Short mmCIF file of C-alpha atoms in Angstrom, two decimals:
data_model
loop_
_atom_site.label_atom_id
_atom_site.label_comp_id
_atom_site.label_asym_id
_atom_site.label_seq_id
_atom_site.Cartn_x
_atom_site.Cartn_y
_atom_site.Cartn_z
CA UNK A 128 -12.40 5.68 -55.09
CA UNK A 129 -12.46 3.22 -58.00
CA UNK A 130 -10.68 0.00 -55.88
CA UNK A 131 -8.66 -3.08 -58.18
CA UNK A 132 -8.04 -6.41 -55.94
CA UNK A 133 -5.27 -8.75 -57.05
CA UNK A 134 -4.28 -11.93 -55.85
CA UNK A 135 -1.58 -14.19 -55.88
CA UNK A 136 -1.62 -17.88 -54.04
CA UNK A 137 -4.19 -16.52 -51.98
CA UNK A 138 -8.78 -16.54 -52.47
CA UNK A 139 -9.94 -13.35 -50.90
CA UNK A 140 -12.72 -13.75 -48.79
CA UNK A 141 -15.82 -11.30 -49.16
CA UNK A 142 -15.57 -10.02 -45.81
CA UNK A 143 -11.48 -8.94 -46.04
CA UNK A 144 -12.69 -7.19 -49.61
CA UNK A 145 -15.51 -5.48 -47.47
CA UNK A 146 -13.09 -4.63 -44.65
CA UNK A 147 -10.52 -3.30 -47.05
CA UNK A 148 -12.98 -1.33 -49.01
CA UNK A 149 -14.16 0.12 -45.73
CA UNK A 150 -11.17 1.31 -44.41
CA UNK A 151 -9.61 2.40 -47.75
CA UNK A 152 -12.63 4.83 -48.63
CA UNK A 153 -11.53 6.49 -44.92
CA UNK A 154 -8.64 8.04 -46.99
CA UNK A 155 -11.20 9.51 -49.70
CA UNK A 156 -11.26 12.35 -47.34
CA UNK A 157 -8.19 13.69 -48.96
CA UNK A 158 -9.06 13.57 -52.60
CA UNK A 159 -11.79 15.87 -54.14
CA UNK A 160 -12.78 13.58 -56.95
CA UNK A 161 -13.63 10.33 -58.14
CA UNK A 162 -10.00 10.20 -59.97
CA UNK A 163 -8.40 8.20 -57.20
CA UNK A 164 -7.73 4.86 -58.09
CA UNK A 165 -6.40 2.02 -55.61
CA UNK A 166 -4.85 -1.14 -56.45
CA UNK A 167 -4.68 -3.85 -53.71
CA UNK A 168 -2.48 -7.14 -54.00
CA UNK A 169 -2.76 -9.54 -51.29
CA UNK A 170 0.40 -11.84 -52.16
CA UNK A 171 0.62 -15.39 -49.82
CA UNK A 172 4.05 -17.28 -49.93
CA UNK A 173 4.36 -20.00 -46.75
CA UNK A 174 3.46 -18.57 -43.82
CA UNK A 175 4.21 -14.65 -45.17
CA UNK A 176 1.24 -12.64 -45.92
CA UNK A 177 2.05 -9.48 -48.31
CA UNK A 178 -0.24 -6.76 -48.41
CA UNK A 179 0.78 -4.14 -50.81
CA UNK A 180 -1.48 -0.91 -51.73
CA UNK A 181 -0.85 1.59 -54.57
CA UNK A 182 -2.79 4.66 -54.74
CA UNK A 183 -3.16 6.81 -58.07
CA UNK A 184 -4.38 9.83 -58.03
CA UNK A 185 -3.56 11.97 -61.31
CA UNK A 186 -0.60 10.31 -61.96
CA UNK A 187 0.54 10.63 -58.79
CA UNK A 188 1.36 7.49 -56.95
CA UNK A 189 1.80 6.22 -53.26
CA UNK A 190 2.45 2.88 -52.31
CA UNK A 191 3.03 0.73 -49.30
CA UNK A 192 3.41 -2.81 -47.98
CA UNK A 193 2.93 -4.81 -45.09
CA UNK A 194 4.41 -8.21 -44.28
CA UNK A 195 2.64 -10.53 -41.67
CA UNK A 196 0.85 -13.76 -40.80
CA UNK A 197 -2.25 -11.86 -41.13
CA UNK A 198 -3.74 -10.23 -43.67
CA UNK A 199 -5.89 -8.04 -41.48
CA UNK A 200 -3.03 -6.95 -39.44
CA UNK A 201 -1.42 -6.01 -42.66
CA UNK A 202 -3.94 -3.60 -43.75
CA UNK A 203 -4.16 -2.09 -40.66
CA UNK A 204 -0.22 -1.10 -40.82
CA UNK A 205 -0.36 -0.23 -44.54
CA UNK A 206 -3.17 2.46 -44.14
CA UNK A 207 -1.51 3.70 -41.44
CA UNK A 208 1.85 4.32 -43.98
CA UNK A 209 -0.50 5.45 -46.51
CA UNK A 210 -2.27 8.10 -44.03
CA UNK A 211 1.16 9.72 -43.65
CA UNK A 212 2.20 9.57 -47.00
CA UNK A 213 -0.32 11.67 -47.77
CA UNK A 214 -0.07 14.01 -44.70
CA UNK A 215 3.22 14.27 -45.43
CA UNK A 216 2.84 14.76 -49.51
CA UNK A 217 -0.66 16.63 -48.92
CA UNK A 218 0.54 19.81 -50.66
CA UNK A 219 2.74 18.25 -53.27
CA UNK A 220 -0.95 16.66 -54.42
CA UNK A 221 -2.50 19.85 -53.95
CA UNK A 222 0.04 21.54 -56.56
CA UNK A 223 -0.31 19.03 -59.14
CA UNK A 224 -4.26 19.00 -58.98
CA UNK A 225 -4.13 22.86 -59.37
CA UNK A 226 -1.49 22.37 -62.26
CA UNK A 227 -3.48 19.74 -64.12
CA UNK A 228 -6.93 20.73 -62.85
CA UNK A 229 -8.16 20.60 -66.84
CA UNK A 230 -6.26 16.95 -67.44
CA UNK A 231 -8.98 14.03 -67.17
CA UNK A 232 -6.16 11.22 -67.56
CA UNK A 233 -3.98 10.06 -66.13
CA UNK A 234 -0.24 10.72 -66.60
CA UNK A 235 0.89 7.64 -66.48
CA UNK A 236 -0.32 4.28 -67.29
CA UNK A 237 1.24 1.48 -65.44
CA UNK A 238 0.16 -2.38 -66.30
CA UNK A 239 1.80 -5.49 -65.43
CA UNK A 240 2.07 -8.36 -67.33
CA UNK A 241 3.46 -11.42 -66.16
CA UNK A 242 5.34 -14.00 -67.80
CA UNK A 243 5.56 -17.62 -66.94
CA UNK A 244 8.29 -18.47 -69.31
CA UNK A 245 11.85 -20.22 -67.63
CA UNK A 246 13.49 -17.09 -68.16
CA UNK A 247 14.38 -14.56 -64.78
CA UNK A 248 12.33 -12.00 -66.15
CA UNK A 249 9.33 -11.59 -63.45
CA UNK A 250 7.68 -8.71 -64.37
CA UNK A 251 6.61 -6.22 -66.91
CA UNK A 252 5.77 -2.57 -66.77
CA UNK A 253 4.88 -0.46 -69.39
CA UNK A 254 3.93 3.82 -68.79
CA UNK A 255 4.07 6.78 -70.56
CA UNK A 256 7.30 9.04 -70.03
CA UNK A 257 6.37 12.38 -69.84
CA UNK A 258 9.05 15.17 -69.50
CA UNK A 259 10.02 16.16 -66.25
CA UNK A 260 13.18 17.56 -64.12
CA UNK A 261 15.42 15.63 -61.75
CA UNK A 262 13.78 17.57 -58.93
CA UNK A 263 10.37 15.91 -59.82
CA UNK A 264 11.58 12.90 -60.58
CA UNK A 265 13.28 12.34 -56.87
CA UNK A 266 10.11 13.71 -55.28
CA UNK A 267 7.93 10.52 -57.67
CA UNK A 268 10.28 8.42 -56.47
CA UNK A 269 10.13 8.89 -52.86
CA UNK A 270 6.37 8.96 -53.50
CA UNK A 271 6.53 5.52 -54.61
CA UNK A 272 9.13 4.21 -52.20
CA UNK A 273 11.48 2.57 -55.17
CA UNK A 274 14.95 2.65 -55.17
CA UNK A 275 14.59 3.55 -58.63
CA UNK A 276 13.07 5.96 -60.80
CA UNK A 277 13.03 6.24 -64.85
CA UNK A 278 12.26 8.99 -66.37
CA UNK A 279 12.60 11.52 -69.31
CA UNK A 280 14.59 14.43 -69.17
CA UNK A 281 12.75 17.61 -69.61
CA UNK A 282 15.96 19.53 -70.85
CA UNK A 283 17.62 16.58 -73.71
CA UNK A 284 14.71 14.96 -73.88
CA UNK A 285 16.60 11.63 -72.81
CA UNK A 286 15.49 8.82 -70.92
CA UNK A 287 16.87 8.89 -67.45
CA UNK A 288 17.31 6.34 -64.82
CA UNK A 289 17.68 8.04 -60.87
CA UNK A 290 18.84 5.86 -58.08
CA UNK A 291 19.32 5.34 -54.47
CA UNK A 292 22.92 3.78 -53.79
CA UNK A 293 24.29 1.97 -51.12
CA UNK A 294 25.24 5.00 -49.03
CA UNK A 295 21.63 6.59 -48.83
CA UNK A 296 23.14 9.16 -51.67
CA UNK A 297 21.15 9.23 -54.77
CA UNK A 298 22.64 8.38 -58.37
CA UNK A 299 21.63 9.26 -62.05
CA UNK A 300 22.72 7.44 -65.26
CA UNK A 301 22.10 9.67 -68.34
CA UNK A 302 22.66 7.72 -71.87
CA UNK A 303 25.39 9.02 -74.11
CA UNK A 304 25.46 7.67 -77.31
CA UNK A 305 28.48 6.36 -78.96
CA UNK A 306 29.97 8.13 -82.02
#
């Protein structure tokens, strides 16, 4: 498992990277390959300690977060989250591996890049939209534990957005383009 460390207000010491290294290659059990890729932000703001981990594993993604005083604490409950994730997902990976068992990369390639400008914008993320149905893009979505999900339409080839509203009840916006 190929492991990424990121930062923010916050030096990791060599022992937490050894600890989370440790208990994050525990979970290697459930991938065959070298393909799995983990990307661990330890975020500090006050007296909060964010842990967040996002596992990619050909293209498919699981991600949780723990908020505490304590970074150690933190990974504890995130693996834990992670663990069933995967339980719980184990056959949805299984499918995918068989389906792209010939496909070294992966499907999609999420970066961030961070502006520091006075503007509101935080965050950007740029991947590659491959075509997929509604039904797949739900399942991603609960995957990654977003309340939304964009995507592209497999049938009109449109980008897509799918969302989780208020009630629990999930929503999709499809473009239509004025005349």
């Amino acid at each position: 498992m190929n492991i990424e460390f990121v930062a923010r207000n916050y030096e990791i010491s060599e022992k937490l990277k050894d600890l989370t290294f440790q208990k994050l290659s525990k979970i290697d059990k459930y991938f065959d390959d070298d393909n799995t890729r983990a990307k661990v932000s330890f975020k500090k703001q006050a007296n909060t300690c964010t842990l967040e981990v996002m596992l990619d594993f050909c293209g498919k993604f699981v991600r949780a977060t723990a908020d505490s005083d304590n970074f150690y604490e933190n990974l504890d409950v995130v693996l834990k989250k992670i663990e069933g994730q995967i339980r719980k997902h184990r056959t949805k990976f299984d499918q995918h591996n068989k389906n792209y068992a010939f496909n070294d990369e992966s499907l999609y390639d999420v970066g961030r890049k961070e502006e520091t400008k006075k503007s509101s914008l935080v965050k950007e993320k740029k991947f590659i939209l491959t075509p997929m149905t509604t039904k797949e893009a739900i399942d991603e979505m609960e995957l990654l534990g977003h309340s939304f999900y964009v995507f592209l339409d497999a049938k009109t080839q449109q980008i897509n957005v799918l969302y989780k509203r208020a009630d629990g009840d999930l929503g999709l916006i499809e473009p239509e383009i004025e005349k």
